[in-house]
């Protein structure tokens, strides 16, 4: 990101500006309009980047499932063995007698990471699952999420 700041003026309706100020105030962390607008611009750029199937992304896939579901753990394993390049690390937590929480750190082409997430979260018996990912290039710092609940 270029570090030189430039100023430009923008004409917008008063009502829109007021709504925007209220929005940034609600978010609490942003201290001024410039920062808020920079933030939104970066967010849109990352969104655009992520829309490309070839974008390089990093992220996590989170799943909760009942390990008693017939064939479920075997099918989860099979899918993961077919996506070795995309899976950096996995964590498995036995939540209680039935339920497991599994978290996968993933990276790679956006299309491959989304394909992996769709295949895992689409397996019958996966109760809650989500993919959160962010682009690794220029506009790093924002993420988007897909939830399947
Ligand atoms: Ni378990």
PDB file of C-alpha atoms and ligand atoms in Angstrom:
ATOM      1  CA  UNK A   1       0.000   0.000   0.000  1.00  0.00           C
ATOM      2  CA  UNK A   2       1.250   3.456  -0.838  1.00  0.00           C
ATOM      3  CA  UNK A   3       1.894   5.477   2.274  1.00  0.00           C
ATOM      4  CA  UNK A   4       1.620   8.953   0.752  1.00  0.00           C
ATOM      5  CA  UNK A   5      -1.692  10.493   1.670  1.00  0.00           C
ATOM      6  CA  UNK A   6      -3.650  12.475  -0.871  1.00  0.00           C
ATOM      7  CA  UNK A   7      -6.690  14.614  -0.242  1.00  0.00           C
ATOM      8  CA  UNK A   8      -9.710  14.668  -2.490  1.00  0.00           C
ATOM      9  CA  UNK A   9     -13.156  16.105  -2.078  1.00  0.00           C
ATOM     10  CA  UNK A  10     -16.338  14.179  -2.488  1.00  0.00           C
ATOM     11  CA  UNK A  11     -19.892  15.460  -2.792  1.00  0.00           C
ATOM     12  CA  UNK A  12     -22.499  13.329  -1.086  1.00  0.00           C
ATOM     13  CA  UNK A  13     -25.998  13.950   0.284  1.00  0.00           C
ATOM     14  CA  UNK A  14     -26.075  15.189   3.891  1.00  0.00           C
ATOM     15  CA  UNK A  15     -28.345  12.331   4.954  1.00  0.00           C
ATOM     16  CA  UNK A  16     -25.913   9.743   3.657  1.00  0.00           C
ATOM     17  CA  UNK A  17     -23.030  11.374   5.511  1.00  0.00           C
ATOM     18  CA  UNK A  18     -25.034  11.449   8.753  1.00  0.00           C
ATOM     19  CA  UNK A  19     -25.911   7.791   8.396  1.00  0.00           C
ATOM     20  CA  UNK A  20     -22.291   6.981   7.667  1.00  0.00           C
ATOM     21  CA  UNK A  21     -21.106   8.881  10.765  1.00  0.00           C
ATOM     22  CA  UNK A  22     -23.638   6.988  12.878  1.00  0.00           C
ATOM     23  CA  UNK A  23     -22.438   3.723  11.383  1.00  0.00           C
ATOM     24  CA  UNK A  24     -18.787   4.457  12.177  1.00  0.00           C
ATOM     25  CA  UNK A  25     -19.730   5.620  15.686  1.00  0.00           C
ATOM     26  CA  UNK A  26     -21.560   2.329  16.279  1.00  0.00           C
ATOM     27  CA  UNK A  27     -18.498   0.389  15.191  1.00  0.00           C
ATOM     28  CA  UNK A  28     -16.642   2.250  17.910  1.00  0.00           C
ATOM     29  CA  UNK A  29     -13.079   1.584  16.844  1.00  0.00           C
ATOM     30  CA  UNK A  30     -12.822   4.078  14.041  1.00  0.00           C
ATOM     31  CA  UNK A  31     -11.810   7.530  15.099  1.00  0.00           C
ATOM     32  CA  UNK A  32     -12.459   9.604  12.006  1.00  0.00           C
ATOM     33  CA  UNK A  33     -14.152   9.687   8.620  1.00  0.00           C
ATOM     34  CA  UNK A  34     -10.930   9.370   6.649  1.00  0.00           C
ATOM     35  CA  UNK A  35      -9.999   6.171   8.438  1.00  0.00           C
ATOM     36  CA  UNK A  36     -13.545   4.841   8.048  1.00  0.00           C
ATOM     37  CA  UNK A  37     -13.559   5.525   4.317  1.00  0.00           C
ATOM     38  CA  UNK A  38     -10.075   4.053   3.846  1.00  0.00           C
ATOM     39  CA  UNK A  39     -11.324   0.981   5.666  1.00  0.00           C
ATOM     40  CA  UNK A  40     -14.341   0.583   3.393  1.00  0.00           C
ATOM     41  CA  UNK A  41     -12.236   1.067   0.281  1.00  0.00           C
ATOM     42  CA  UNK A  42      -9.811  -1.654   1.369  1.00  0.00           C
ATOM     43  CA  UNK A  43     -12.725  -3.925   2.216  1.00  0.00           C
ATOM     44  CA  UNK A  44     -14.164  -3.529  -1.260  1.00  0.00           C
ATOM     45  CA  UNK A  45     -10.778  -4.146  -2.890  1.00  0.00           C
ATOM     46  CA  UNK A  46     -10.312  -7.366  -0.911  1.00  0.00           C
ATOM     47  CA  UNK A  47     -13.844  -8.423  -1.782  1.00  0.00           C
ATOM     48  CA  UNK A  48     -13.053  -7.857  -5.426  1.00  0.00           C
ATOM     49  CA  UNK A  49      -9.799  -9.781  -5.114  1.00  0.00           C
ATOM     50  CA  UNK A  50     -11.532 -12.693  -3.397  1.00  0.00           C
ATOM     51  CA  UNK A  51     -14.090 -12.840  -6.172  1.00  0.00           C
ATOM     52  CA  UNK A  52     -11.331 -13.994  -8.490  1.00  0.00           C
ATOM     53  CA  UNK A  53     -10.929 -17.793  -8.424  1.00  0.00           C
ATOM     54  CA  UNK A  54      -7.168 -17.378  -8.783  1.00  0.00           C
ATOM     55  CA  UNK A  55      -6.712 -15.081  -5.786  1.00  0.00           C
ATOM     56  CA  UNK A  56      -4.337 -16.396  -3.120  1.00  0.00           C
ATOM     57  CA  UNK A  57      -6.182 -16.663   0.171  1.00  0.00           C
ATOM     58  CA  UNK A  58      -5.600 -17.834   3.736  1.00  0.00           C
ATOM     59  CA  UNK A  59      -8.282 -18.702   6.225  1.00  0.00           C
ATOM     60  CA  UNK A  60      -9.924 -21.240   8.455  1.00  0.00           C
ATOM     61  CA  UNK A  61     -12.665 -23.810   8.156  1.00  0.00           C
ATOM     62  CA  UNK A  62     -14.537 -24.568  11.364  1.00  0.00           C
ATOM     63  CA  UNK A  63     -16.837 -27.568  11.750  1.00  0.00           C
ATOM     64  CA  UNK A  64     -18.850 -29.171  14.508  1.00  0.00           C
ATOM     65  CA  UNK A  65     -20.125 -32.712  14.016  1.00  0.00           C
ATOM     66  CA  UNK A  66     -21.281 -35.833  15.781  1.00  0.00           C
ATOM     67  CA  UNK A  67     -18.597 -38.438  15.228  1.00  0.00           C
ATOM     68  CA  UNK A  68     -21.188 -41.242  15.597  1.00  0.00           C
ATOM     69  CA  UNK A  69     -22.753 -40.275  12.237  1.00  0.00           C
ATOM     70  CA  UNK A  70     -22.117 -43.296   9.984  1.00  0.00           C
ATOM     71  CA  UNK A  71     -19.154 -42.837   7.607  1.00  0.00           C
ATOM     72  CA  UNK A  72     -18.771 -39.169   8.567  1.00  0.00           C
ATOM     73  CA  UNK A  73     -15.247 -39.196   9.961  1.00  0.00           C
ATOM     74  CA  UNK A  74     -14.117 -41.400   7.090  1.00  0.00           C
ATOM     75  CA  UNK A  75     -15.587 -39.043   4.507  1.00  0.00           C
ATOM     76  CA  UNK A  76     -14.060 -35.990   6.215  1.00  0.00           C
ATOM     77  CA  UNK A  77     -10.686 -37.761   6.113  1.00  0.00           C
ATOM     78  CA  UNK A  78     -11.024 -38.648   2.455  1.00  0.00           C
ATOM     79  CA  UNK A  79     -11.797 -35.091   1.419  1.00  0.00           C
ATOM     80  CA  UNK A  80      -8.888 -33.770   3.479  1.00  0.00           C
ATOM     81  CA  UNK A  81      -6.489 -36.282   1.918  1.00  0.00           C
ATOM     82  CA  UNK A  82      -7.548 -35.011  -1.498  1.00  0.00           C
ATOM     83  CA  UNK A  83      -6.711 -31.417  -0.518  1.00  0.00           C
ATOM     84  CA  UNK A  84      -3.297 -31.774   1.072  1.00  0.00           C
ATOM     85  CA  UNK A  85      -1.830 -28.649  -0.597  1.00  0.00           C
ATOM     86  CA  UNK A  86      -4.603 -26.452   0.822  1.00  0.00           C
ATOM     87  CA  UNK A  87      -4.486 -27.676   4.429  1.00  0.00           C
ATOM     88  CA  UNK A  88      -1.764 -26.123   6.564  1.00  0.00           C
ATOM     89  CA  UNK A  89      -2.826 -27.500   9.927  1.00  0.00           C
ATOM     90  CA  UNK A  90      -5.790 -29.060  11.687  1.00  0.00           C
ATOM     91  CA  UNK A  91      -7.000 -29.035  15.270  1.00  0.00           C
ATOM     92  CA  UNK A  92      -9.494 -31.537  16.607  1.00  0.00           C
ATOM     93  CA  UNK A  93     -11.276 -31.025  19.919  1.00  0.00           C
ATOM     94  CA  UNK A  94     -13.517 -33.720  21.436  1.00  0.00           C
ATOM     95  CA  UNK A  95     -16.246 -31.468  22.850  1.00  0.00           C
ATOM     96  CA  UNK A  96     -18.325 -34.085  24.665  1.00  0.00           C
ATOM     97  CA  UNK A  97     -19.404 -37.698  24.248  1.00  0.00           C
ATOM     98  CA  UNK A  98     -20.830 -37.063  20.749  1.00  0.00           C
ATOM     99  CA  UNK A  99     -19.516 -33.810  19.352  1.00  0.00           C
ATOM    100  CA  UNK A 100     -16.228 -32.872  17.793  1.00  0.00           C
ATOM    101  CA  UNK A 101     -14.931 -29.462  16.826  1.00  0.00           C
ATOM    102  CA  UNK A 102     -12.467 -29.388  13.965  1.00  0.00           C
ATOM    103  CA  UNK A 103     -10.588 -26.331  12.761  1.00  0.00           C
ATOM    104  CA  UNK A 104      -8.495 -26.335   9.603  1.00  0.00           C
ATOM    105  CA  UNK A 105      -6.027 -23.622   8.704  1.00  0.00           C
ATOM    106  CA  UNK A 106      -6.139 -23.342   4.925  1.00  0.00           C
ATOM    107  CA  UNK A 107      -4.374 -21.492   2.137  1.00  0.00           C
ATOM    108  CA  UNK A 108      -4.187 -21.528  -1.627  1.00  0.00           C
ATOM    109  CA  UNK A 109      -6.157 -20.502  -4.689  1.00  0.00           C
ATOM    110  CA  UNK A 110      -9.516 -19.082  -3.707  1.00  0.00           C
ATOM    111  CA  UNK A 111     -11.335 -21.597  -5.923  1.00  0.00           C
ATOM    112  CA  UNK A 112      -9.525 -24.562  -4.355  1.00  0.00           C
ATOM    113  CA  UNK A 113     -10.095 -23.335  -0.790  1.00  0.00           C
ATOM    114  CA  UNK A 114     -13.802 -22.732  -1.479  1.00  0.00           C
ATOM    115  CA  UNK A 115     -14.091 -26.138  -3.114  1.00  0.00           C
ATOM    116  CA  UNK A 116     -12.543 -27.779  -0.045  1.00  0.00           C
ATOM    117  CA  UNK A 117     -14.899 -25.897   2.284  1.00  0.00           C
ATOM    118  CA  UNK A 118     -17.957 -26.723   0.178  1.00  0.00           C
ATOM    119  CA  UNK A 119     -17.065 -30.406   0.104  1.00  0.00           C
ATOM    120  CA  UNK A 120     -16.438 -30.632   3.857  1.00  0.00           C
ATOM    121  CA  UNK A 121     -19.391 -28.532   4.966  1.00  0.00           C
ATOM    122  CA  UNK A 122     -21.678 -30.336   2.534  1.00  0.00           C
ATOM    123  CA  UNK A 123     -21.067 -33.728   4.113  1.00  0.00           C
ATOM    124  CA  UNK A 124     -24.169 -35.033   5.848  1.00  0.00           C
ATOM    125  CA  UNK A 125     -23.741 -34.804   9.594  1.00  0.00           C
ATOM    126  CA  UNK A 126     -21.636 -31.623   9.687  1.00  0.00           C
ATOM    127  CA  UNK A 127     -23.858 -29.517  11.924  1.00  0.00           C
ATOM    128  CA  UNK A 128     -22.199 -26.157  11.976  1.00  0.00           C
ATOM    129  CA  UNK A 129     -19.517 -25.002   9.660  1.00  0.00           C
ATOM    130  CA  UNK A 130     -17.992 -21.888   8.233  1.00  0.00           C
ATOM    131  CA  UNK A 131     -15.147 -20.717   6.065  1.00  0.00           C
ATOM    132  CA  UNK A 132     -13.480 -17.417   6.895  1.00  0.00           C
ATOM    133  CA  UNK A 133     -10.833 -16.247   4.487  1.00  0.00           C
ATOM    134  CA  UNK A 134      -8.845 -13.219   3.503  1.00  0.00           C
ATOM    135  CA  UNK A 135      -6.711 -12.289   0.516  1.00  0.00           C
ATOM    136  CA  UNK A 136      -2.978 -12.445   1.122  1.00  0.00           C
ATOM    137  CA  UNK A 137      -1.910  -9.724  -1.245  1.00  0.00           C
ATOM    138  CA  UNK A 138      -2.102  -5.936  -1.354  1.00  0.00           C
ATOM    139  CA  UNK A 139      -5.223  -5.183   0.633  1.00  0.00           C
ATOM    140  CA  UNK A 140      -4.639  -7.676   3.453  1.00  0.00           C
ATOM    141  CA  UNK A 141      -6.646  -6.971   6.531  1.00  0.00           C
ATOM    142  CA  UNK A 142     -10.231  -7.804   5.738  1.00  0.00           C
ATOM    143  CA  UNK A 143     -12.037 -11.065   5.562  1.00  0.00           C
ATOM    144  CA  UNK A 144     -15.292 -12.450   4.427  1.00  0.00           C
ATOM    145  CA  UNK A 145     -17.242 -15.397   5.708  1.00  0.00           C
ATOM    146  CA  UNK A 146     -19.502 -18.127   4.479  1.00  0.00           C
ATOM    147  CA  UNK A 147     -21.708 -19.716   7.054  1.00  0.00           C
ATOM    148  CA  UNK A 148     -23.561 -22.973   6.863  1.00  0.00           C
ATOM    149  CA  UNK A 149     -25.661 -23.335  10.001  1.00  0.00           C
TER     150      UNK A 149
HETATM  151 NI1  LIG B   1     -13.611 -35.909  18.418  1.00  0.00          NI
END
